[in-house]
């Protein structure tokens, strides 16, 4: 039997069976138990993984004054946040209904009611599914980009978990990009996480260091005059959250025609600066474990 067939008929179904079983088990358990278990496992296992050194390198770049002991504490707490976030997926609907305090709801309502297309953005902070979930709950269905797993059966589990909270999901790639354009042309709203490295992006300062940054937010907002909504999720403790929604941002306000930098660089420099301020306020709640800078 060829490897592709072996994967299709044996490995993919087994992986999906495990994923559905875990999803069902976590869904059946109390939310606080599930969140705590995810955090405990990640705190125990994460610091032993090679990728933990990536997080340490990132922290040394972003916070050069931070002592080694404090970096270890931040990374352990970041693993805790990641483990909680992953295990909280089966309970996204309950979290939204019972565990999220929204500050700035008037801005979200203005985003919904102004008759314009728009882009809501955030980063991999706290539980990053809170922003699209809250928007959907408020009557602003977002078209969200996500990275689809190679196993389409596991992808079905992920899409089911995320759709408990309402967002419309499109995979990264050319087909997904066409759907984003279609949504904006129809006056719809996108939801994007804009804090990860993109090798073919543009170099934009982030914590004082050049970081390859996707320019899609700038490109789309400037092309369609799409109003921007920035949303900062904060984990208050356990599985309780606050979502800070900022006043709407006009895309033209992020660009100075007289500046020497390109509009995309100006735009994303302002966006990166906003994300940086959020991370500085709660460094243990950001996902430090990807190579955001070339030196990490």
PDB file of C-alpha atoms in Angstrom:
ATOM      1  CA  UNK A   1       0.000   0.000   0.000  1.00  0.00           C
ATOM      2  CA  UNK A   2       1.408   3.409  -0.967  1.00  0.00           C
ATOM      3  CA  UNK A   3       2.136   5.940   1.742  1.00  0.00           C
ATOM      4  CA  UNK A   4      -0.567   8.407   0.595  1.00  0.00           C
ATOM      5  CA  UNK A   5      -3.193   5.642   0.702  1.00  0.00           C
ATOM      6  CA  UNK A   6      -1.909   4.424   4.061  1.00  0.00           C
ATOM      7  CA  UNK A   7      -2.238   7.937   5.413  1.00  0.00           C
ATOM      8  CA  UNK A   8      -5.682   8.462   3.927  1.00  0.00           C
ATOM      9  CA  UNK A   9      -7.222   5.198   5.100  1.00  0.00           C
ATOM     10  CA  UNK A  10      -5.358   4.547   8.333  1.00  0.00           C
ATOM     11  CA  UNK A  11      -3.454   7.449   9.867  1.00  0.00           C
ATOM     12  CA  UNK A  12      -5.915  10.235   9.072  1.00  0.00           C
ATOM     13  CA  UNK A  13      -8.941   8.389  10.548  1.00  0.00           C
ATOM     14  CA  UNK A  14      -6.948   7.401  13.646  1.00  0.00           C
ATOM     15  CA  UNK A  15      -5.797  10.973  14.229  1.00  0.00           C
ATOM     16  CA  UNK A  16      -9.334  12.244  13.715  1.00  0.00           C
ATOM     17  CA  UNK A  17     -10.733   9.628  16.096  1.00  0.00           C
ATOM     18  CA  UNK A  18      -8.321  10.736  18.803  1.00  0.00           C
ATOM     19  CA  UNK A  19      -9.164  14.414  18.117  1.00  0.00           C
ATOM     20  CA  UNK A  20     -12.937  13.836  18.288  1.00  0.00           C
ATOM     21  CA  UNK A  21     -12.547  11.717  21.420  1.00  0.00           C
ATOM     22  CA  UNK A  22     -10.453  14.377  23.150  1.00  0.00           C
ATOM     23  CA  UNK A  23     -12.878  17.077  22.067  1.00  0.00           C
ATOM     24  CA  UNK A  24     -15.819  15.131  23.477  1.00  0.00           C
ATOM     25  CA  UNK A  25     -14.023  14.399  26.741  1.00  0.00           C
ATOM     26  CA  UNK A  26     -13.015  18.023  27.276  1.00  0.00           C
ATOM     27  CA  UNK A  27     -16.495  19.191  26.351  1.00  0.00           C
ATOM     28  CA  UNK A  28     -17.993  16.880  28.976  1.00  0.00           C
ATOM     29  CA  UNK A  29     -15.724  18.094  31.776  1.00  0.00           C
ATOM     30  CA  UNK A  30     -16.265  21.372  33.668  1.00  0.00           C
ATOM     31  CA  UNK A  31     -14.661  24.383  32.012  1.00  0.00           C
ATOM     32  CA  UNK A  32     -12.469  25.322  34.970  1.00  0.00           C
ATOM     33  CA  UNK A  33     -11.173  21.754  35.258  1.00  0.00           C
ATOM     34  CA  UNK A  34     -10.395  21.632  31.539  1.00  0.00           C
ATOM     35  CA  UNK A  35      -8.650  25.011  31.488  1.00  0.00           C
ATOM     36  CA  UNK A  36      -6.608  24.180  34.570  1.00  0.00           C
ATOM     37  CA  UNK A  37      -5.607  20.781  33.196  1.00  0.00           C
ATOM     38  CA  UNK A  38      -4.443  22.309  29.915  1.00  0.00           C
ATOM     39  CA  UNK A  39      -2.382  24.878  31.770  1.00  0.00           C
ATOM     40  CA  UNK A  40      -0.853  22.273  34.098  1.00  0.00           C
ATOM     41  CA  UNK A  41       0.184  19.949  31.263  1.00  0.00           C
ATOM     42  CA  UNK A  42       1.670  22.778  29.212  1.00  0.00           C
ATOM     43  CA  UNK A  43       3.607  24.161  32.214  1.00  0.00           C
ATOM     44  CA  UNK A  44       5.084  20.726  32.848  1.00  0.00           C
ATOM     45  CA  UNK A  45       5.895  19.742  29.262  1.00  0.00           C
ATOM     46  CA  UNK A  46       6.468  23.011  27.410  1.00  0.00           C
ATOM     47  CA  UNK A  47       9.695  24.144  29.125  1.00  0.00           C
ATOM     48  CA  UNK A  48      11.282  20.787  28.212  1.00  0.00           C
ATOM     49  CA  UNK A  49      10.635  21.199  24.480  1.00  0.00           C
ATOM     50  CA  UNK A  50      13.246  22.612  22.061  1.00  0.00           C
ATOM     51  CA  UNK A  51      10.876  25.399  21.046  1.00  0.00           C
ATOM     52  CA  UNK A  52      11.164  26.825  24.562  1.00  0.00           C
ATOM     53  CA  UNK A  53      14.601  28.141  23.547  1.00  0.00           C
ATOM     54  CA  UNK A  54      12.897  30.103  20.748  1.00  0.00           C
ATOM     55  CA  UNK A  55      10.697  31.753  23.348  1.00  0.00           C
ATOM     56  CA  UNK A  56      13.724  32.600  25.484  1.00  0.00           C
ATOM     57  CA  UNK A  57      15.533  34.143  22.499  1.00  0.00           C
ATOM     58  CA  UNK A  58      12.448  36.182  21.636  1.00  0.00           C
ATOM     59  CA  UNK A  59      12.157  37.454  25.206  1.00  0.00           C
ATOM     60  CA  UNK A  60      15.827  38.447  25.262  1.00  0.00           C
ATOM     61  CA  UNK A  61      15.296  40.489  22.088  1.00  0.00           C
ATOM     62  CA  UNK A  62      12.075  42.104  23.254  1.00  0.00           C
ATOM     63  CA  UNK A  63      13.083  42.664  26.894  1.00  0.00           C
ATOM     64  CA  UNK A  64      16.898  42.787  27.018  1.00  0.00           C
ATOM     65  CA  UNK A  65      16.777  44.102  30.585  1.00  0.00           C
ATOM     66  CA  UNK A  66      14.746  41.131  31.865  1.00  0.00           C
ATOM     67  CA  UNK A  67      16.711  38.798  34.201  1.00  0.00           C
ATOM     68  CA  UNK A  68      16.975  35.113  33.297  1.00  0.00           C
ATOM     69  CA  UNK A  69      14.801  34.075  36.240  1.00  0.00           C
ATOM     70  CA  UNK A  70      12.028  36.423  35.151  1.00  0.00           C
ATOM     71  CA  UNK A  71      12.251  35.106  31.575  1.00  0.00           C
ATOM     72  CA  UNK A  72      11.753  31.574  32.888  1.00  0.00           C
ATOM     73  CA  UNK A  73       8.724  32.722  34.880  1.00  0.00           C
ATOM     74  CA  UNK A  74       7.202  34.498  31.869  1.00  0.00           C
ATOM     75  CA  UNK A  75       7.772  31.518  29.585  1.00  0.00           C
ATOM     76  CA  UNK A  76       6.238  29.098  32.081  1.00  0.00           C
ATOM     77  CA  UNK A  77       3.193  31.367  32.352  1.00  0.00           C
ATOM     78  CA  UNK A  78       3.058  31.645  28.542  1.00  0.00           C
ATOM     79  CA  UNK A  79       2.981  27.838  28.320  1.00  0.00           C
ATOM     80  CA  UNK A  80       0.174  27.858  30.877  1.00  0.00           C
ATOM     81  CA  UNK A  81      -1.791  30.316  28.758  1.00  0.00           C
ATOM     82  CA  UNK A  82      -1.226  28.271  25.598  1.00  0.00           C
ATOM     83  CA  UNK A  83      -2.310  25.016  27.254  1.00  0.00           C
ATOM     84  CA  UNK A  84      -5.431  26.639  28.661  1.00  0.00           C
ATOM     85  CA  UNK A  85      -6.288  28.166  25.288  1.00  0.00           C
ATOM     86  CA  UNK A  86      -6.032  24.837  23.466  1.00  0.00           C
ATOM     87  CA  UNK A  87      -8.092  22.963  26.041  1.00  0.00           C
ATOM     88  CA  UNK A  88     -10.719  25.716  26.125  1.00  0.00           C
ATOM     89  CA  UNK A  89     -11.712  25.215  22.467  1.00  0.00           C
ATOM     90  CA  UNK A  90     -14.607  22.839  23.225  1.00  0.00           C
ATOM     91  CA  UNK A  91     -16.048  25.452  25.624  1.00  0.00           C
ATOM     92  CA  UNK A  92     -15.787  28.589  23.466  1.00  0.00           C
ATOM     93  CA  UNK A  93     -19.535  29.121  23.455  1.00  0.00           C
ATOM     94  CA  UNK A  94     -19.756  28.895  27.236  1.00  0.00           C
ATOM     95  CA  UNK A  95     -16.743  31.178  27.686  1.00  0.00           C
ATOM     96  CA  UNK A  96     -18.382  33.774  25.475  1.00  0.00           C
ATOM     97  CA  UNK A  97     -21.721  33.584  27.259  1.00  0.00           C
ATOM     98  CA  UNK A  98     -20.410  33.493  30.838  1.00  0.00           C
ATOM     99  CA  UNK A  99     -16.752  34.428  31.116  1.00  0.00           C
ATOM    100  CA  UNK A 100     -16.015  37.515  28.981  1.00  0.00           C
ATOM    101  CA  UNK A 101     -16.287  41.118  30.136  1.00  0.00           C
ATOM    102  CA  UNK A 102     -16.410  43.389  27.082  1.00  0.00           C
ATOM    103  CA  UNK A 103     -15.110  46.936  27.456  1.00  0.00           C
ATOM    104  CA  UNK A 104     -15.923  49.224  24.536  1.00  0.00           C
ATOM    105  CA  UNK A 105     -19.036  47.495  23.214  1.00  0.00           C
ATOM    106  CA  UNK A 106     -20.120  50.787  21.619  1.00  0.00           C
ATOM    107  CA  UNK A 107     -17.119  50.570  19.293  1.00  0.00           C
ATOM    108  CA  UNK A 108     -18.077  47.046  18.244  1.00  0.00           C
ATOM    109  CA  UNK A 109     -21.643  48.204  17.594  1.00  0.00           C
ATOM    110  CA  UNK A 110     -20.347  51.112  15.502  1.00  0.00           C
ATOM    111  CA  UNK A 111     -18.205  48.634  13.552  1.00  0.00           C
ATOM    112  CA  UNK A 112     -21.356  46.618  12.904  1.00  0.00           C
ATOM    113  CA  UNK A 113     -23.689  49.490  12.039  1.00  0.00           C
ATOM    114  CA  UNK A 114     -21.625  51.986  10.025  1.00  0.00           C
ATOM    115  CA  UNK A 115     -22.487  50.397   6.677  1.00  0.00           C
ATOM    116  CA  UNK A 116     -18.839  49.934   5.686  1.00  0.00           C
ATOM    117  CA  UNK A 117     -16.652  46.910   5.234  1.00  0.00           C
ATOM    118  CA  UNK A 118     -14.174  46.440   8.032  1.00  0.00           C
ATOM    119  CA  UNK A 119     -11.251  44.487   9.440  1.00  0.00           C
ATOM    120  CA  UNK A 120     -11.084  43.450  13.099  1.00  0.00           C
ATOM    121  CA  UNK A 121      -7.592  42.514  14.207  1.00  0.00           C
ATOM    122  CA  UNK A 122      -5.807  41.182  17.239  1.00  0.00           C
ATOM    123  CA  UNK A 123      -2.838  38.968  18.084  1.00  0.00           C
ATOM    124  CA  UNK A 124      -2.059  35.617  19.667  1.00  0.00           C
ATOM    125  CA  UNK A 125      -2.741  37.006  23.130  1.00  0.00           C
ATOM    126  CA  UNK A 126      -4.654  35.362  26.019  1.00  0.00           C
ATOM    127  CA  UNK A 127      -7.325  33.229  24.298  1.00  0.00           C
ATOM    128  CA  UNK A 128      -7.223  34.696  20.781  1.00  0.00           C
ATOM    129  CA  UNK A 129     -10.562  33.101  19.850  1.00  0.00           C
ATOM    130  CA  UNK A 130     -12.383  35.571  22.124  1.00  0.00           C
ATOM    131  CA  UNK A 131     -12.292  38.419  19.596  1.00  0.00           C
ATOM    132  CA  UNK A 132     -14.022  36.647  16.670  1.00  0.00           C
ATOM    133  CA  UNK A 133     -16.417  34.953  19.073  1.00  0.00           C
ATOM    134  CA  UNK A 134     -17.470  38.249  20.642  1.00  0.00           C
ATOM    135  CA  UNK A 135     -17.903  39.862  17.236  1.00  0.00           C
ATOM    136  CA  UNK A 136     -20.172  37.053  16.073  1.00  0.00           C
ATOM    137  CA  UNK A 137     -22.170  37.256  19.291  1.00  0.00           C
ATOM    138  CA  UNK A 138     -22.661  41.005  18.685  1.00  0.00           C
ATOM    139  CA  UNK A 139     -24.005  40.405  15.180  1.00  0.00           C
ATOM    140  CA  UNK A 140     -20.765  41.023  13.282  1.00  0.00           C
ATOM    141  CA  UNK A 141     -19.900  37.690  11.643  1.00  0.00           C
ATOM    142  CA  UNK A 142     -16.224  37.739  10.763  1.00  0.00           C
ATOM    143  CA  UNK A 143     -14.538  35.929   7.917  1.00  0.00           C
ATOM    144  CA  UNK A 144     -11.489  34.501   9.688  1.00  0.00           C
ATOM    145  CA  UNK A 145      -8.296  33.184   8.143  1.00  0.00           C
ATOM    146  CA  UNK A 146      -6.807  30.067   9.731  1.00  0.00           C
ATOM    147  CA  UNK A 147      -4.082  27.538   9.021  1.00  0.00           C
ATOM    148  CA  UNK A 148      -5.784  24.283   8.068  1.00  0.00           C
ATOM    149  CA  UNK A 149      -4.078  21.060   9.246  1.00  0.00           C
ATOM    150  CA  UNK A 150      -2.898  18.555   6.658  1.00  0.00           C
ATOM    151  CA  UNK A 151      -5.428  16.001   7.870  1.00  0.00           C
ATOM    152  CA  UNK A 152      -8.862  17.092   6.562  1.00  0.00           C
ATOM    153  CA  UNK A 153     -10.615  14.938   9.159  1.00  0.00           C
ATOM    154  CA  UNK A 154      -8.819  16.753  11.978  1.00  0.00           C
ATOM    155  CA  UNK A 155      -9.638  20.011  10.201  1.00  0.00           C
ATOM    156  CA  UNK A 156     -13.311  19.137  10.625  1.00  0.00           C
ATOM    157  CA  UNK A 157     -12.800  18.937  14.414  1.00  0.00           C
ATOM    158  CA  UNK A 158     -11.102  22.325  14.510  1.00  0.00           C
ATOM    159  CA  UNK A 159     -13.751  23.964  12.352  1.00  0.00           C
ATOM    160  CA  UNK A 160     -16.487  22.512  14.546  1.00  0.00           C
ATOM    161  CA  UNK A 161     -14.816  23.790  17.718  1.00  0.00           C
ATOM    162  CA  UNK A 162     -14.317  27.292  16.372  1.00  0.00           C
ATOM    163  CA  UNK A 163     -17.779  27.513  14.871  1.00  0.00           C
ATOM    164  CA  UNK A 164     -19.273  27.004  18.308  1.00  0.00           C
ATOM    165  CA  UNK A 165     -18.438  30.704  18.606  1.00  0.00           C
ATOM    166  CA  UNK A 166     -19.664  31.685  15.171  1.00  0.00           C
ATOM    167  CA  UNK A 167     -16.850  32.880  12.858  1.00  0.00           C
ATOM    168  CA  UNK A 168     -16.739  31.957   9.175  1.00  0.00           C
ATOM    169  CA  UNK A 169     -13.411  30.223   8.494  1.00  0.00           C
ATOM    170  CA  UNK A 170     -11.331  30.330   5.318  1.00  0.00           C
ATOM    171  CA  UNK A 171      -7.964  28.577   4.965  1.00  0.00           C
ATOM    172  CA  UNK A 172      -4.751  30.426   4.224  1.00  0.00           C
ATOM    173  CA  UNK A 173      -3.728  30.422   0.583  1.00  0.00           C
ATOM    174  CA  UNK A 174      -4.930  31.690  -2.768  1.00  0.00           C
ATOM    175  CA  UNK A 175      -8.469  30.356  -2.379  1.00  0.00           C
ATOM    176  CA  UNK A 176      -8.795  31.937   1.051  1.00  0.00           C
ATOM    177  CA  UNK A 177      -7.474  35.257  -0.248  1.00  0.00           C
ATOM    178  CA  UNK A 178     -10.175  35.304  -2.923  1.00  0.00           C
ATOM    179  CA  UNK A 179     -12.823  34.755  -0.260  1.00  0.00           C
ATOM    180  CA  UNK A 180     -11.452  37.659   1.777  1.00  0.00           C
ATOM    181  CA  UNK A 181     -11.675  39.962  -1.224  1.00  0.00           C
ATOM    182  CA  UNK A 182     -15.186  38.758  -1.936  1.00  0.00           C
ATOM    183  CA  UNK A 183     -16.259  39.427   1.651  1.00  0.00           C
ATOM    184  CA  UNK A 184     -14.934  42.992   1.605  1.00  0.00           C
ATOM    185  CA  UNK A 185     -16.486  43.723  -1.773  1.00  0.00           C
ATOM    186  CA  UNK A 186     -19.836  42.712  -0.300  1.00  0.00           C
ATOM    187  CA  UNK A 187     -19.347  45.054   2.668  1.00  0.00           C
ATOM    188  CA  UNK A 188     -18.444  42.261   5.081  1.00  0.00           C
ATOM    189  CA  UNK A 189     -15.976  42.117   7.946  1.00  0.00           C
ATOM    190  CA  UNK A 190     -12.731  40.194   8.311  1.00  0.00           C
ATOM    191  CA  UNK A 191     -11.028  38.921  11.454  1.00  0.00           C
ATOM    192  CA  UNK A 192      -7.226  38.683  11.338  1.00  0.00           C
ATOM    193  CA  UNK A 193      -4.412  37.876  13.759  1.00  0.00           C
ATOM    194  CA  UNK A 194      -1.510  40.023  12.624  1.00  0.00           C
ATOM    195  CA  UNK A 195       1.412  39.228  14.920  1.00  0.00           C
ATOM    196  CA  UNK A 196       3.163  36.251  13.330  1.00  0.00           C
ATOM    197  CA  UNK A 197       6.168  36.161  11.037  1.00  0.00           C
ATOM    198  CA  UNK A 198       5.628  36.045   7.283  1.00  0.00           C
ATOM    199  CA  UNK A 199       8.795  35.310   5.320  1.00  0.00           C
ATOM    200  CA  UNK A 200       7.605  37.134   2.211  1.00  0.00           C
ATOM    201  CA  UNK A 201       6.185  40.059   4.191  1.00  0.00           C
ATOM    202  CA  UNK A 202       7.740  43.472   4.810  1.00  0.00           C
ATOM    203  CA  UNK A 203      10.339  44.415   7.432  1.00  0.00           C
ATOM    204  CA  UNK A 204       8.617  46.481  10.130  1.00  0.00           C
ATOM    205  CA  UNK A 205       9.913  47.409  13.606  1.00  0.00           C
ATOM    206  CA  UNK A 206       8.591  45.289  16.466  1.00  0.00           C
ATOM    207  CA  UNK A 207      10.083  45.769  19.948  1.00  0.00           C
ATOM    208  CA  UNK A 208      12.830  47.810  18.261  1.00  0.00           C
ATOM    209  CA  UNK A 209      13.907  45.064  15.855  1.00  0.00           C
ATOM    210  CA  UNK A 210      12.969  44.500  12.187  1.00  0.00           C
ATOM    211  CA  UNK A 211      10.347  41.767  11.918  1.00  0.00           C
ATOM    212  CA  UNK A 212       8.963  40.302   8.716  1.00  0.00           C
ATOM    213  CA  UNK A 213       5.313  41.283   8.854  1.00  0.00           C
ATOM    214  CA  UNK A 214       2.332  40.425   6.664  1.00  0.00           C
ATOM    215  CA  UNK A 215       1.017  43.529   4.922  1.00  0.00           C
ATOM    216  CA  UNK A 216      -2.429  42.072   4.160  1.00  0.00           C
ATOM    217  CA  UNK A 217      -4.203  44.286   6.704  1.00  0.00           C
ATOM    218  CA  UNK A 218      -2.673  47.412   5.190  1.00  0.00           C
ATOM    219  CA  UNK A 219      -3.225  46.287   1.595  1.00  0.00           C
ATOM    220  CA  UNK A 220      -6.878  45.398   2.132  1.00  0.00           C
ATOM    221  CA  UNK A 221      -7.769  48.337   4.374  1.00  0.00           C
ATOM    222  CA  UNK A 222      -6.257  50.900   2.000  1.00  0.00           C
ATOM    223  CA  UNK A 223      -7.700  49.273  -1.116  1.00  0.00           C
ATOM    224  CA  UNK A 224     -11.256  49.016   0.213  1.00  0.00           C
ATOM    225  CA  UNK A 225     -11.182  51.925   2.707  1.00  0.00           C
ATOM    226  CA  UNK A 226     -12.065  49.338   5.353  1.00  0.00           C
ATOM    227  CA  UNK A 227     -12.495  50.685   8.865  1.00  0.00           C
ATOM    228  CA  UNK A 228     -10.324  48.957  11.490  1.00  0.00           C
ATOM    229  CA  UNK A 229     -11.298  47.540  14.866  1.00  0.00           C
ATOM    230  CA  UNK A 230      -8.527  46.594  17.309  1.00  0.00           C
ATOM    231  CA  UNK A 231      -9.428  44.165  20.103  1.00  0.00           C
ATOM    232  CA  UNK A 232      -7.167  43.160  22.992  1.00  0.00           C
ATOM    233  CA  UNK A 233      -8.112  40.001  24.918  1.00  0.00           C
ATOM    234  CA  UNK A 234      -6.828  39.750  28.494  1.00  0.00           C
ATOM    235  CA  UNK A 235      -6.914  36.618  30.627  1.00  0.00           C
ATOM    236  CA  UNK A 236      -8.066  37.732  34.075  1.00  0.00           C
ATOM    237  CA  UNK A 237      -7.307  34.407  35.709  1.00  0.00           C
ATOM    238  CA  UNK A 238      -8.356  30.862  34.908  1.00  0.00           C
ATOM    239  CA  UNK A 239     -10.946  30.859  32.149  1.00  0.00           C
ATOM    240  CA  UNK A 240     -12.157  34.433  32.669  1.00  0.00           C
ATOM    241  CA  UNK A 241     -11.410  37.239  30.249  1.00  0.00           C
ATOM    242  CA  UNK A 242     -11.730  40.907  29.470  1.00  0.00           C
ATOM    243  CA  UNK A 243     -11.944  42.055  25.842  1.00  0.00           C
ATOM    244  CA  UNK A 244     -10.768  45.631  25.348  1.00  0.00           C
ATOM    245  CA  UNK A 245     -12.234  47.072  22.148  1.00  0.00           C
ATOM    246  CA  UNK A 246     -10.572  50.226  20.868  1.00  0.00           C
ATOM    247  CA  UNK A 247     -12.215  53.147  19.024  1.00  0.00           C
ATOM    248  CA  UNK A 248     -12.504  52.580  15.289  1.00  0.00           C
ATOM    249  CA  UNK A 249      -9.440  53.474  13.231  1.00  0.00           C
ATOM    250  CA  UNK A 250      -9.638  55.085   9.804  1.00  0.00           C
ATOM    251  CA  UNK A 251      -7.031  53.505   7.494  1.00  0.00           C
ATOM    252  CA  UNK A 252      -5.991  56.892   6.126  1.00  0.00           C
ATOM    253  CA  UNK A 253      -4.999  58.017   9.633  1.00  0.00           C
ATOM    254  CA  UNK A 254      -2.155  55.483   9.660  1.00  0.00           C
ATOM    255  CA  UNK A 255      -0.465  56.848   6.538  1.00  0.00           C
ATOM    256  CA  UNK A 256       1.353  60.125   5.903  1.00  0.00           C
ATOM    257  CA  UNK A 257       1.628  60.816   2.143  1.00  0.00           C
ATOM    258  CA  UNK A 258       4.713  62.971   2.742  1.00  0.00           C
ATOM    259  CA  UNK A 259       6.640  60.221   4.540  1.00  0.00           C
ATOM    260  CA  UNK A 260       9.466  58.386   2.797  1.00  0.00           C
ATOM    261  CA  UNK A 261       8.367  54.918   3.941  1.00  0.00           C
ATOM    262  CA  UNK A 262       5.773  53.091   1.880  1.00  0.00           C
ATOM    263  CA  UNK A 263       2.138  53.280   3.005  1.00  0.00           C
ATOM    264  CA  UNK A 264       2.291  49.593   3.975  1.00  0.00           C
ATOM    265  CA  UNK A 265       5.357  50.089   6.189  1.00  0.00           C
ATOM    266  CA  UNK A 266       3.836  53.155   7.871  1.00  0.00           C
ATOM    267  CA  UNK A 267       0.539  51.341   8.398  1.00  0.00           C
ATOM    268  CA  UNK A 268       2.023  48.167   9.829  1.00  0.00           C
ATOM    269  CA  UNK A 269       4.489  50.091  12.007  1.00  0.00           C
ATOM    270  CA  UNK A 270       1.503  51.638  13.775  1.00  0.00           C
ATOM    271  CA  UNK A 271      -0.237  48.267  14.036  1.00  0.00           C
ATOM    272  CA  UNK A 272       2.896  46.585  15.395  1.00  0.00           C
ATOM    273  CA  UNK A 273       3.290  49.409  17.904  1.00  0.00           C
ATOM    274  CA  UNK A 274      -0.227  48.814  19.202  1.00  0.00           C
ATOM    275  CA  UNK A 275       0.362  45.071  19.510  1.00  0.00           C
ATOM    276  CA  UNK A 276       3.653  45.730  21.282  1.00  0.00           C
ATOM    277  CA  UNK A 277       1.896  47.895  23.876  1.00  0.00           C
ATOM    278  CA  UNK A 278      -0.540  45.067  24.594  1.00  0.00           C
ATOM    279  CA  UNK A 279       2.257  42.523  24.959  1.00  0.00           C
ATOM    280  CA  UNK A 280       4.276  44.792  27.231  1.00  0.00           C
ATOM    281  CA  UNK A 281       1.241  45.086  29.494  1.00  0.00           C
ATOM    282  CA  UNK A 282       0.810  41.280  29.721  1.00  0.00           C
ATOM    283  CA  UNK A 283       3.972  39.581  28.420  1.00  0.00           C
ATOM    284  CA  UNK A 284       3.060  36.173  29.861  1.00  0.00           C
ATOM    285  CA  UNK A 285      -0.093  36.047  27.723  1.00  0.00           C
ATOM    286  CA  UNK A 286       1.587  36.277  24.293  1.00  0.00           C
ATOM    287  CA  UNK A 287       2.636  33.299  22.164  1.00  0.00           C
ATOM    288  CA  UNK A 288       6.428  33.629  22.346  1.00  0.00           C
ATOM    289  CA  UNK A 289       7.190  30.278  20.763  1.00  0.00           C
ATOM    290  CA  UNK A 290       7.428  31.173  17.074  1.00  0.00           C
ATOM    291  CA  UNK A 291      10.398  32.758  15.317  1.00  0.00           C
ATOM    292  CA  UNK A 292       9.054  36.304  15.105  1.00  0.00           C
ATOM    293  CA  UNK A 293      12.483  37.856  14.461  1.00  0.00           C
ATOM    294  CA  UNK A 294      15.296  36.613  12.193  1.00  0.00           C
ATOM    295  CA  UNK A 295      17.688  36.255  15.180  1.00  0.00           C
ATOM    296  CA  UNK A 296      15.333  34.209  17.367  1.00  0.00           C
TER     297      UNK A 296
END
